[in-house]
Amino acid sequence: MTMTLQHIERPAIIGTHGNGTRLAADFLRWNGRAAVRFLSRYGVLVGFLVLWQLASSVGWVNASVLPPVDKIVAALWKGLIGGALLGDISISLQRAGIAFAAAVAVAIPLGLFMGQVRAVETAFDPILQVFRQTSALALYPVFILLLGLGETSKIFVIFWATLFPLLLNTTSGVKEVDPKLLEMARVYGASRLTIFRRVVLPGAVPSIFVGLRLSATTALLLLIASEMIGANKGIGFQVMNAQYNFQIPLMFAAIVILAGLGLIANQALVVLQRRLCRWSNPVN
Amino acid sequence: MTGSNRGGEVSIRDLSKSFSLGGRQLAVLRTLNLDIRSGECLVIVGASGSGKTTLLRILAGLEAADSGGVAIDGKPVHGVGAERAVIFQEPRLLPWLTVLGNVAFGLEVRGVPKKQAEERARFYVGLVGLAEFADAFPNQLSGGMAQRVGIARALTVQPEILLLDEPLGALDAMTKIGMQEELARIWSEENVTMVMVTHDLEEAIYLADRVLILPKEKGGAARLIDIDVPRPRERSESRFVHYREELLREFGLH
Ligand SMILES: Nc1ncnc2c1ncn2[C@@H]1O[C@H](COP(=O)(O)OP(=O)(O)O)[C@@H](O)[C@H]1O
Ligand SMILES: [Mg+2]
């Protein structure tokens, strides 16, 4: 009995000096809790940045190779607010965006179809496995030969690399829909189309989102790689170019922008997934 | 909700079914003959592997007989039909639909407009005692609640025949007894023909007008037992206990 009694919360013994003191105490406590939450999530990141700043400004590391954080922030500020990097961001987003959209437009319908029709999946699976295991970067020279060194080959190599994660995840999402649910729908007299629309498609959505997030990451990776070869604009180009010209803070600013784009893309997909699938919690 | 004696008569004639298992033919049902009356509650029991599920799936139209067949109200059964609904051992809910959405699903699939379907679904959600949970998602429900949703979904299409394959098999003992009472109430209120598989003999006696015992050995005959106990039934009553002993004897356990 005494054990259980200890679980009952004791009333707070504040407020004997009137409401003002209690409010202040509550405020401090609330702030304290928020700070703990912030630190437990971002503490390591903040510590890393502080250590970097210290190491660079004190001279533990070569500041011309790893410039202090404030210099990088300044370069970032100049690039974004001054507008020097906006053109690069825009062209990079365009390349990745077009390629990603094209991959979505091809992979999702094709994946849904392949997941539904076993014969198609059986016929296509071997060649898809071969394509998937062939690094898109290794194929980039081939694409350049075929499509020239311009925008088309860049967009195509990103498209190629993003296509497969999305296609395979969509296909497996469809195939892994619980056959017991399909049978349930059949018992109620659902047509093939109705079963597809009301059971298969919603059931495949979480897996499609896994594919979308993988593809978004891959798109940024390939974007940078393709912009490092034969480009004169774009974030990837700026990373290479700044390094070449020894504008190291600018180089890091471009890298930070890339990381930011990746985070934003992923977060946007997570939010979209939460809205579409309130019934299942997406894993971060 | 439904009128009396509107059909739901099942006749099973010379029904046989075998499966090929590892190159051998395994006879599961052998020339079974049975008439199920309209509005009756028939409970099927039998050892594991005796073909209970197979028989129910043939009645549902999910499996075809090798020879012989099933007729409902005189019409031969080929495939699933609107006059039948099935409740499986698992609730089989669509996780992306709310309780109400799941219960309305069967009607919507049959072309009833969404608003109308949800209106009728709301009645049955209330009937199984889940009115407060109409907007909850399946992952927020306990096993017993989820199974109630499955039951409500089947009732919403107002079938003449309700086919249940061990619907309470996965529930804990306490929940199970409550659900048995609920099934008895639903059966008497909805005036539906009920064919239910169970491995729980007490459950069979509690619900059944007649119990069908499928034979374990090949060549054995199926047996029918009338359960002559007034409703509502009391598990401790002497006639109830008598039937339990009789069934246990059938299984060679007493
Ligand atoms: N689709 C199938 N293919 C092959 N064998 C099956 C199939 N379905 C059932 N069986 C076999 O038929 C027998 C009866 O199965 P079932 O009707 O599920 O029994 P019960 O429900 O009484 O336990 C079992 O031996 C099972 O292995
Ligand atoms: Mg079974």
XYZ file of C-alpha atoms and ligand atoms in Angstrom:
566
model
C 0.000 0.000 0.000
C 2.680 2.497 0.954
C 4.414 1.775 -2.326
C 1.396 2.848 -4.312
C 0.860 5.941 -2.210
C 4.282 7.221 -3.163
C 3.130 7.469 -6.746
C 0.598 10.132 -5.909
C 1.962 13.531 -6.851
C 2.592 15.820 -3.934
C 1.046 19.262 -4.301
C 3.617 21.946 -5.096
C 4.520 24.021 -2.046
C 5.006 27.262 -3.913
C 2.796 30.296 -3.900
C 2.806 31.183 -0.218
C 4.107 34.614 -1.229
C 1.331 35.292 -3.695
C 0.801 34.645 -7.353
C 3.771 36.568 -8.705
C 6.328 34.216 -7.190
C 4.427 31.173 -8.370
C 4.258 32.471 -11.921
C 7.956 33.173 -11.936
C 8.697 29.724 -10.592
C 6.439 28.118 -13.164
C 8.069 30.129 -15.901
C 11.553 29.124 -14.838
C 10.538 25.503 -14.554
C 8.914 25.578 -18.006
C 11.948 27.239 -19.512
C 14.195 24.761 -17.810
C 12.249 21.877 -19.297
C 12.346 23.399 -22.795
C 16.092 23.910 -22.468
C 16.612 20.295 -21.441
C 14.574 19.144 -24.413
C 16.525 21.381 -26.782
C 19.885 20.280 -25.419
C 19.051 16.587 -25.496
C 18.211 16.917 -29.187
C 20.691 19.487 -30.462
C 23.373 19.455 -27.771
C 25.807 17.284 -29.710
C 25.361 19.360 -32.879
C 25.959 22.618 -30.990
C 28.980 21.089 -29.260
C 30.386 20.028 -32.621
C 30.032 23.548 -34.032
C 31.604 25.109 -30.925
C 34.512 22.660 -31.098
C 34.992 23.439 -34.796
C 34.970 27.196 -34.155
C 37.445 26.801 -31.301
C 39.782 24.445 -33.151
C 39.894 26.696 -36.146
C 40.284 30.053 -34.405
C 42.785 28.837 -31.815
C 44.810 27.122 -34.503
C 44.486 23.436 -33.611
C 43.612 22.861 -37.256
C 44.668 24.682 -40.389
C 42.163 27.519 -40.619
C 42.658 27.919 -44.351
C 41.400 24.361 -44.895
C 38.796 24.280 -42.084
C 37.796 27.945 -41.684
C 36.001 28.999 -38.495
C 32.247 28.662 -38.398
C 31.615 32.412 -38.417
C 33.533 32.769 -41.709
C 31.423 30.026 -43.268
C 28.237 31.648 -41.990
C 29.393 34.973 -43.424
C 30.049 33.361 -46.813
C 26.649 31.667 -46.633
C 24.985 34.961 -45.781
C 26.719 36.697 -48.678
C 25.812 33.895 -51.071
C 22.148 33.799 -50.077
C 21.263 37.376 -49.146
C 23.789 38.899 -51.530
C 22.369 36.607 -54.172
C 25.668 35.174 -55.441
C 24.534 31.577 -54.949
C 20.838 31.977 -55.742
C 21.339 31.330 -59.454
C 23.234 28.144 -58.652
C 20.581 26.975 -56.226
C 17.888 27.612 -58.790
C 19.592 25.704 -61.575
C 20.438 22.810 -59.264
C 16.870 22.589 -58.016
C 15.687 22.610 -61.594
C 17.940 19.722 -62.589
C 17.110 17.611 -59.563
C 13.448 18.586 -59.658
C 12.870 17.669 -63.300
C 14.722 14.382 -62.901
C 12.876 13.514 -59.696
C 9.488 14.400 -61.185
C 10.218 12.297 -64.256
C 11.278 9.373 -62.064
C 8.056 9.674 -60.057
C 5.979 9.846 -63.242
C 7.599 6.700 -64.636
C 8.376 4.613 -61.563
C 5.117 4.824 -59.634
C 2.733 3.790 -62.452
C 5.207 1.174 -63.693
C 5.794 -0.130 -60.183
C 2.058 -0.364 -59.499
C 1.616 -2.257 -62.742
C 4.535 -4.594 -62.101
C 3.341 -5.324 -58.589
C -0.096 -6.265 -59.884
C 0.810 -8.363 -62.882
C 3.123 -11.167 -61.944
C 4.128 -11.969 -65.543
C 5.369 -8.426 -66.124
C 7.330 -8.452 -62.891
C 8.897 -11.821 -63.664
C 9.893 -10.661 -67.129
C 11.370 -7.331 -66.025
C 12.983 -8.296 -62.750
C 16.329 -9.635 -64.067
C 17.067 -6.626 -66.258
C 16.026 -4.238 -63.496
C 18.345 -5.972 -61.047
C 21.226 -5.607 -63.515
C 20.439 -1.929 -64.133
C 20.084 -1.257 -60.455
C 23.433 -2.810 -59.611
C 25.161 -0.801 -62.330
C 26.284 2.436 -60.733
C 24.664 5.428 -62.374
C 27.960 7.293 -62.032
C 29.717 4.624 -64.058
C 27.092 5.094 -66.751
C 27.403 8.884 -66.747
C 30.139 8.882 -69.425
C 27.839 6.743 -71.576
C 24.999 9.210 -71.116
C 27.348 12.073 -72.000
C 28.347 10.286 -75.203
C 24.701 9.708 -76.073
C 23.174 12.997 -74.916
C 26.037 15.480 -74.936
C 27.554 17.342 -72.018
C 24.571 19.673 -71.521
C 21.512 19.637 -69.295
C 19.989 16.491 -70.801
C 22.714 14.111 -69.720
C 22.791 15.636 -66.227
C 19.059 15.318 -65.781
C 19.102 11.854 -67.271
C 21.763 10.492 -64.939
C 19.819 11.797 -61.926
C 16.604 10.356 -63.360
C 18.291 7.010 -63.898
C 19.605 6.781 -60.366
C 16.346 7.870 -58.724
C 14.178 5.615 -60.854
C 15.204 2.305 -59.298
C 14.712 2.843 -55.583
C 11.265 4.222 -56.324
C 10.353 1.505 -58.798
C 11.468 -1.358 -56.570
C 9.802 0.050 -53.464
C 6.540 0.692 -55.296
C 6.538 -2.827 -56.720
C 7.260 -4.473 -53.409
C 4.722 -2.226 -51.680
C 2.035 -3.551 -54.007
C 3.179 -7.146 -53.705
C 3.297 -7.011 -49.937
C -0.275 -5.851 -49.451
C -1.848 -8.417 -47.130
C -3.629 -11.035 -49.281
C -6.120 -11.452 -46.458
C -7.264 -7.883 -47.008
C -7.608 -8.541 -50.738
C -9.725 -11.589 -49.966
C -11.857 -9.575 -47.551
C -12.566 -7.037 -50.289
C -13.349 -9.857 -52.701
C -15.892 -11.309 -50.275
C -17.772 -8.009 -50.370
C -17.900 -8.275 -54.137
C -15.259 -5.661 -54.969
C -14.149 -5.550 -58.604
C -10.466 -5.729 -59.526
C -10.388 -1.983 -60.068
C -12.065 -1.268 -56.737
C -9.669 -3.585 -54.953
C -6.770 -1.790 -56.590
C -8.085 1.670 -55.752
C -9.252 0.989 -52.212
C -6.894 -1.694 -50.921
C -3.736 -2.074 -53.020
C -2.970 1.589 -53.586
C -3.408 2.830 -50.000
C -1.599 -0.261 -48.757
C 1.402 0.517 -50.952
C 1.679 4.167 -49.933
C 4.083 3.711 -46.992
C 6.455 1.691 -49.139
C 6.185 4.250 -51.948
C 7.246 6.895 -49.460
C 10.290 4.872 -48.478
C 11.162 4.901 -52.178
C 10.499 8.626 -52.509
C 12.806 9.450 -49.628
C 15.555 7.180 -50.909
C 15.168 8.709 -54.348
C 15.303 12.269 -53.038
C 18.597 11.512 -51.291
C 19.948 9.829 -54.407
C 18.846 12.758 -56.569
C 20.941 15.210 -54.551
C 23.923 12.862 -54.577
C 23.841 12.481 -58.352
C 23.126 16.172 -58.808
C 26.418 17.079 -57.170
C 28.372 14.419 -58.988
C 27.004 15.478 -62.363
C 27.638 19.151 -61.626
C 31.243 18.452 -60.807
C 31.774 17.313 -64.380
C 31.341 19.776 -67.208
C 29.072 22.328 -65.547
C 29.521 26.057 -65.122
C 26.654 26.658 -62.755
C 24.991 24.844 -59.860
C 25.781 24.107 -56.236
C 27.943 21.114 -57.106
C 29.892 23.282 -59.531
C 30.351 25.905 -56.806
C 31.819 23.364 -54.418
C 34.425 22.346 -56.981
C 35.006 25.852 -58.276
C 35.432 27.416 -54.837
C 37.918 24.734 -53.910
C 39.785 25.307 -57.171
C 39.966 29.045 -56.468
C 40.741 28.410 -52.822
C 37.601 30.218 -51.600
C 37.260 27.715 -48.794
C 34.468 29.480 -46.791
C 32.427 29.639 -50.005
C 33.059 25.961 -50.608
C 31.735 25.112 -47.141
C 28.787 27.462 -47.653
C 27.835 25.493 -50.770
C 28.199 22.224 -48.849
C 25.949 23.577 -46.086
C 23.346 24.553 -48.687
C 23.417 21.014 -50.040
C 22.887 19.568 -46.604
C 20.044 22.027 -46.096
C 18.379 20.996 -49.356
C 18.596 17.358 -48.329
C 17.060 18.076 -44.945
C 14.264 20.160 -46.451
C 13.419 17.532 -49.078
C 13.326 14.773 -46.488
C 11.279 16.821 -44.047
C 8.792 17.786 -46.769
C 8.291 14.110 -47.592
C 7.910 13.203 -43.935
C 5.238 15.886 -43.500
C 3.429 14.752 -46.644
C 3.555 11.152 -45.471
C 2.144 12.096 -42.074
C -0.750 13.841 -43.763
C -1.451 10.976 -46.144
C -0.948 8.189 -43.622
C -2.271 9.345 -40.300
C -2.881 5.659 -39.601
C 0.786 4.650 -39.637
C 3.626 6.589 -38.098
C 6.470 7.181 -40.530
C 9.867 6.172 -39.218
C 12.392 8.967 -39.296
C -33.646 -4.605 -38.676
C -34.512 -7.325 -41.121
C -37.782 -9.055 -41.832
C -38.349 -12.609 -40.734
C -37.828 -15.607 -42.974
C -36.533 -13.772 -45.988
C -34.366 -16.657 -47.099
C -30.917 -17.810 -46.206
C -31.591 -21.507 -46.611
C -28.514 -23.524 -47.463
C -28.486 -26.988 -48.935
C -25.265 -28.919 -49.268
C -25.415 -31.910 -51.596
C -22.792 -34.651 -51.954
C -20.079 -32.118 -51.357
C -16.530 -33.406 -51.808
C -13.263 -31.578 -51.722
C -9.676 -32.756 -51.721
C -6.355 -30.989 -51.955
C -3.178 -32.275 -53.528
C -0.539 -32.124 -50.879
C 3.003 -33.158 -51.800
C 1.805 -35.191 -54.774
C -0.864 -37.032 -52.743
C -4.593 -36.377 -52.830
C -5.885 -35.426 -49.407
C -9.644 -35.916 -49.119
C -10.913 -33.216 -46.767
C -14.678 -33.355 -47.282
C -16.367 -36.534 -48.505
C -19.920 -36.468 -49.879
C -21.281 -34.191 -47.195
C -25.062 -33.660 -47.146
C -26.665 -31.035 -44.965
C -29.594 -28.613 -44.950
C -29.256 -25.422 -42.988
C -32.578 -23.797 -42.134
C -33.304 -20.152 -42.669
C -32.446 -18.201 -39.532
C -30.729 -21.148 -37.880
C -27.452 -21.008 -35.988
C -25.321 -23.946 -37.080
C -21.966 -24.384 -35.390
C -19.259 -26.548 -36.948
C -16.729 -28.270 -34.722
C -14.099 -30.876 -35.447
C -10.466 -31.691 -34.896
C -7.848 -29.439 -36.411
C -7.515 -30.259 -40.112
C -10.964 -31.846 -40.326
C -12.017 -29.360 -43.005
C -14.040 -26.776 -41.048
C -12.412 -23.818 -42.757
C -12.583 -25.542 -46.115
C -16.334 -26.082 -45.740
C -16.873 -22.476 -44.709
C -14.793 -21.180 -47.610
C -16.843 -23.266 -50.040
C -20.016 -21.808 -48.537
C -18.497 -18.340 -48.918
C -17.682 -19.023 -52.561
C -13.944 -18.556 -52.003
C -13.218 -22.174 -52.828
C -14.850 -24.475 -55.390
C -16.046 -27.981 -54.639
C -14.593 -30.942 -56.526
C -18.013 -32.516 -56.870
C -21.442 -31.920 -55.475
C -22.279 -28.410 -54.453
C -24.065 -25.801 -52.439
C -27.335 -24.042 -53.173
C -28.733 -21.032 -51.368
C -32.508 -20.616 -51.513
C -32.458 -23.050 -54.396
C -29.828 -21.223 -56.442
C -26.468 -22.950 -56.935
C -23.495 -21.075 -55.499
C -20.730 -19.980 -57.847
C -18.375 -17.592 -56.156
C -19.128 -14.904 -53.618
C -22.575 -13.383 -53.332
C -24.303 -10.367 -51.850
C -26.538 -12.509 -49.618
C -23.485 -13.799 -47.713
C -20.934 -12.080 -45.494
C -17.853 -13.614 -43.909
C -16.218 -12.901 -40.565
C -12.695 -14.272 -40.379
C -10.599 -15.151 -37.376
C -8.588 -11.953 -37.904
C -10.600 -8.737 -38.107
C -9.025 -7.898 -41.508
C -9.574 -4.160 -41.128
C -8.078 -1.650 -43.529
C -5.593 0.213 -41.328
C -5.994 3.495 -43.244
C -9.739 3.712 -42.664
C -11.428 4.738 -39.430
C -13.783 2.378 -37.640
C -16.692 4.015 -39.445
C -14.885 3.853 -42.791
C -14.153 0.164 -42.309
C -17.735 -0.640 -41.376
C -19.034 1.292 -44.384
C -16.493 -0.367 -46.690
C -18.621 -3.360 -47.644
C -21.566 -1.177 -48.637
C -19.402 1.317 -50.523
C -17.802 -1.484 -52.474
C -21.303 -2.562 -53.456
C -22.006 0.874 -54.880
C -23.927 2.508 -52.042
C -23.083 6.246 -51.944
C -20.602 7.151 -49.205
C -22.991 9.261 -47.132
C -25.717 6.647 -47.115
C -23.221 3.872 -46.411
C -21.790 5.750 -43.437
C -25.230 6.425 -42.073
C -26.066 2.742 -41.989
C -22.545 1.917 -40.778
C -23.022 4.285 -37.843
C -26.040 2.265 -36.716
C -24.042 -0.967 -36.671
C -21.020 0.648 -35.041
C -23.441 1.550 -32.259
C -24.905 -1.954 -32.240
C -21.518 -3.491 -31.449
C -20.944 -0.838 -28.777
C -18.257 1.221 -30.487
C -20.109 4.498 -31.085
C -17.431 6.458 -29.233
C -14.711 4.915 -31.379
C -16.250 5.641 -34.774
C -13.357 7.934 -35.706
C -10.561 5.808 -34.245
C -8.108 3.948 -36.450
C -7.657 0.166 -36.182
C -4.208 0.456 -34.571
C -5.878 2.213 -31.648
C -8.215 -0.701 -30.912
C -7.856 -3.789 -28.742
C -8.254 -7.222 -30.332
C -11.823 -7.559 -29.124
C -12.800 -4.117 -30.373
C -11.217 -4.772 -33.763
C -13.178 -7.997 -34.093
C -16.382 -6.107 -33.261
C -15.601 -3.749 -36.136
C -15.257 -6.753 -38.437
C -18.605 -8.040 -37.205
C -20.252 -4.648 -37.708
C -18.854 -4.472 -41.248
C -20.436 -7.822 -42.068
C -23.775 -6.874 -40.492
C -23.904 -3.555 -42.335
C -24.385 -5.261 -45.685
C -27.394 -7.028 -44.091
C -26.602 -10.526 -45.310
C -29.038 -13.397 -45.128
C -26.201 -15.706 -44.180
C -23.345 -14.884 -41.859
C -20.312 -17.165 -42.125
C -17.876 -17.043 -39.211
C -14.537 -18.874 -39.029
C -13.398 -19.008 -35.406
C -14.266 -15.322 -34.982
C -13.412 -15.318 -31.275
C -10.467 -17.700 -31.502
C -7.839 -15.034 -30.924
C -9.505 -13.336 -27.963
C -8.736 -13.777 -24.287
C -11.187 -15.777 -22.174
C -12.993 -12.843 -20.569
C -13.467 -10.880 -23.775
C -14.552 -14.060 -25.471
C -17.480 -14.721 -23.122
C -18.713 -11.154 -23.555
C -18.489 -11.489 -27.322
C -20.346 -14.801 -27.297
C -23.233 -13.099 -25.534
C -23.056 -10.307 -28.069
C -23.116 -12.749 -30.994
C -26.166 -14.484 -29.479
C -27.920 -11.138 -29.157
C -27.001 -10.048 -32.694
C -28.123 -13.364 -34.113
C -31.545 -13.129 -32.453
C -32.001 -9.430 -33.324
C -30.828 -9.602 -36.921
C -32.630 -12.824 -37.726
C -29.809 -14.036 -39.893
C -28.707 -17.560 -40.744
C -25.427 -18.093 -38.952
C -22.841 -20.732 -39.806
C -19.926 -20.612 -37.435
C -16.750 -22.612 -37.001
C -15.231 -22.912 -33.550
C -12.928 -25.183 -31.607
C -14.526 -24.125 -28.329
C -17.219 -26.674 -27.384
C -18.811 -24.440 -24.757
C -19.077 -21.673 -27.323
C -20.740 -24.125 -29.691
C -23.356 -25.137 -27.114
C -23.930 -21.536 -26.060
C -24.755 -20.403 -29.593
C -25.915 -23.337 -31.676
C -29.307 -24.638 -32.662
C -27.395 -27.590 -34.076
C -23.775 -28.618 -33.876
C -22.129 -30.285 -36.868
C -19.189 -32.491 -35.936
C -16.820 -33.153 -38.813
C -15.117 -36.549 -38.636
C -11.410 -36.737 -37.996
C -10.750 -40.036 -39.742
C -11.317 -40.559 -43.423
C -14.465 -42.566 -43.951
C -16.002 -41.383 -40.690
C -19.389 -39.727 -40.937
C -20.295 -36.191 -39.973
C -22.695 -36.012 -37.026
C -25.399 -33.504 -36.165
C -26.496 -32.771 -32.612
C -29.585 -30.708 -31.740
C -28.898 -28.388 -28.847
C -32.153 -28.299 -26.971
C -31.480 -25.673 -24.287
C -33.803 -22.689 -23.814
C -32.336 -19.237 -24.521
C -30.811 -17.177 -23.028
C -28.564 -20.036 -22.045
C -26.837 -20.581 -18.734
C -23.478 -22.303 -18.858
C -23.961 -23.910 -15.444
C -27.406 -25.275 -16.222
C -27.718 -29.073 -16.186
C -28.771 -29.472 -19.831
C -25.872 -27.270 -20.904
C -23.470 -29.423 -18.906
C -25.041 -32.550 -20.362
C -24.357 -31.369 -23.927
C -20.798 -30.475 -23.060
C -20.203 -34.009 -21.840
C -21.841 -35.437 -24.927
C -19.581 -33.392 -27.186
C -16.498 -34.276 -25.179
C -17.432 -37.940 -25.612
C -17.697 -37.399 -29.353
C -14.102 -36.265 -29.299
C -13.095 -39.198 -27.139
C -12.056 -36.905 -24.327
C -14.474 -38.025 -21.657
N -5.310 -24.444 -50.178
C -4.944 -25.639 -49.675
N -4.016 -26.392 -50.298
C -3.650 -27.599 -49.800
N -4.155 -28.126 -48.677
C -5.074 -27.433 -47.997
C -5.519 -26.154 -48.456
N -6.443 -25.685 -47.584
C -6.565 -26.647 -46.639
N -5.759 -27.686 -46.882
C -5.660 -28.907 -46.068
O -6.940 -29.383 -45.845
C -7.090 -29.850 -44.522
C -8.243 -29.158 -43.847
O -7.948 -27.823 -43.656
P -8.919 -26.817 -42.920
O -10.226 -26.799 -43.638
O -8.217 -25.522 -42.810
O -9.077 -27.506 -41.490
P -9.644 -26.894 -40.141
O -10.162 -25.532 -40.403
O -10.728 -27.855 -39.737
O -8.530 -26.929 -39.165
C -5.763 -29.600 -43.822
O -5.050 -30.812 -43.779
C -5.073 -28.615 -44.709
O -3.705 -28.831 -44.685
Mg -9.616 -23.574 -39.640
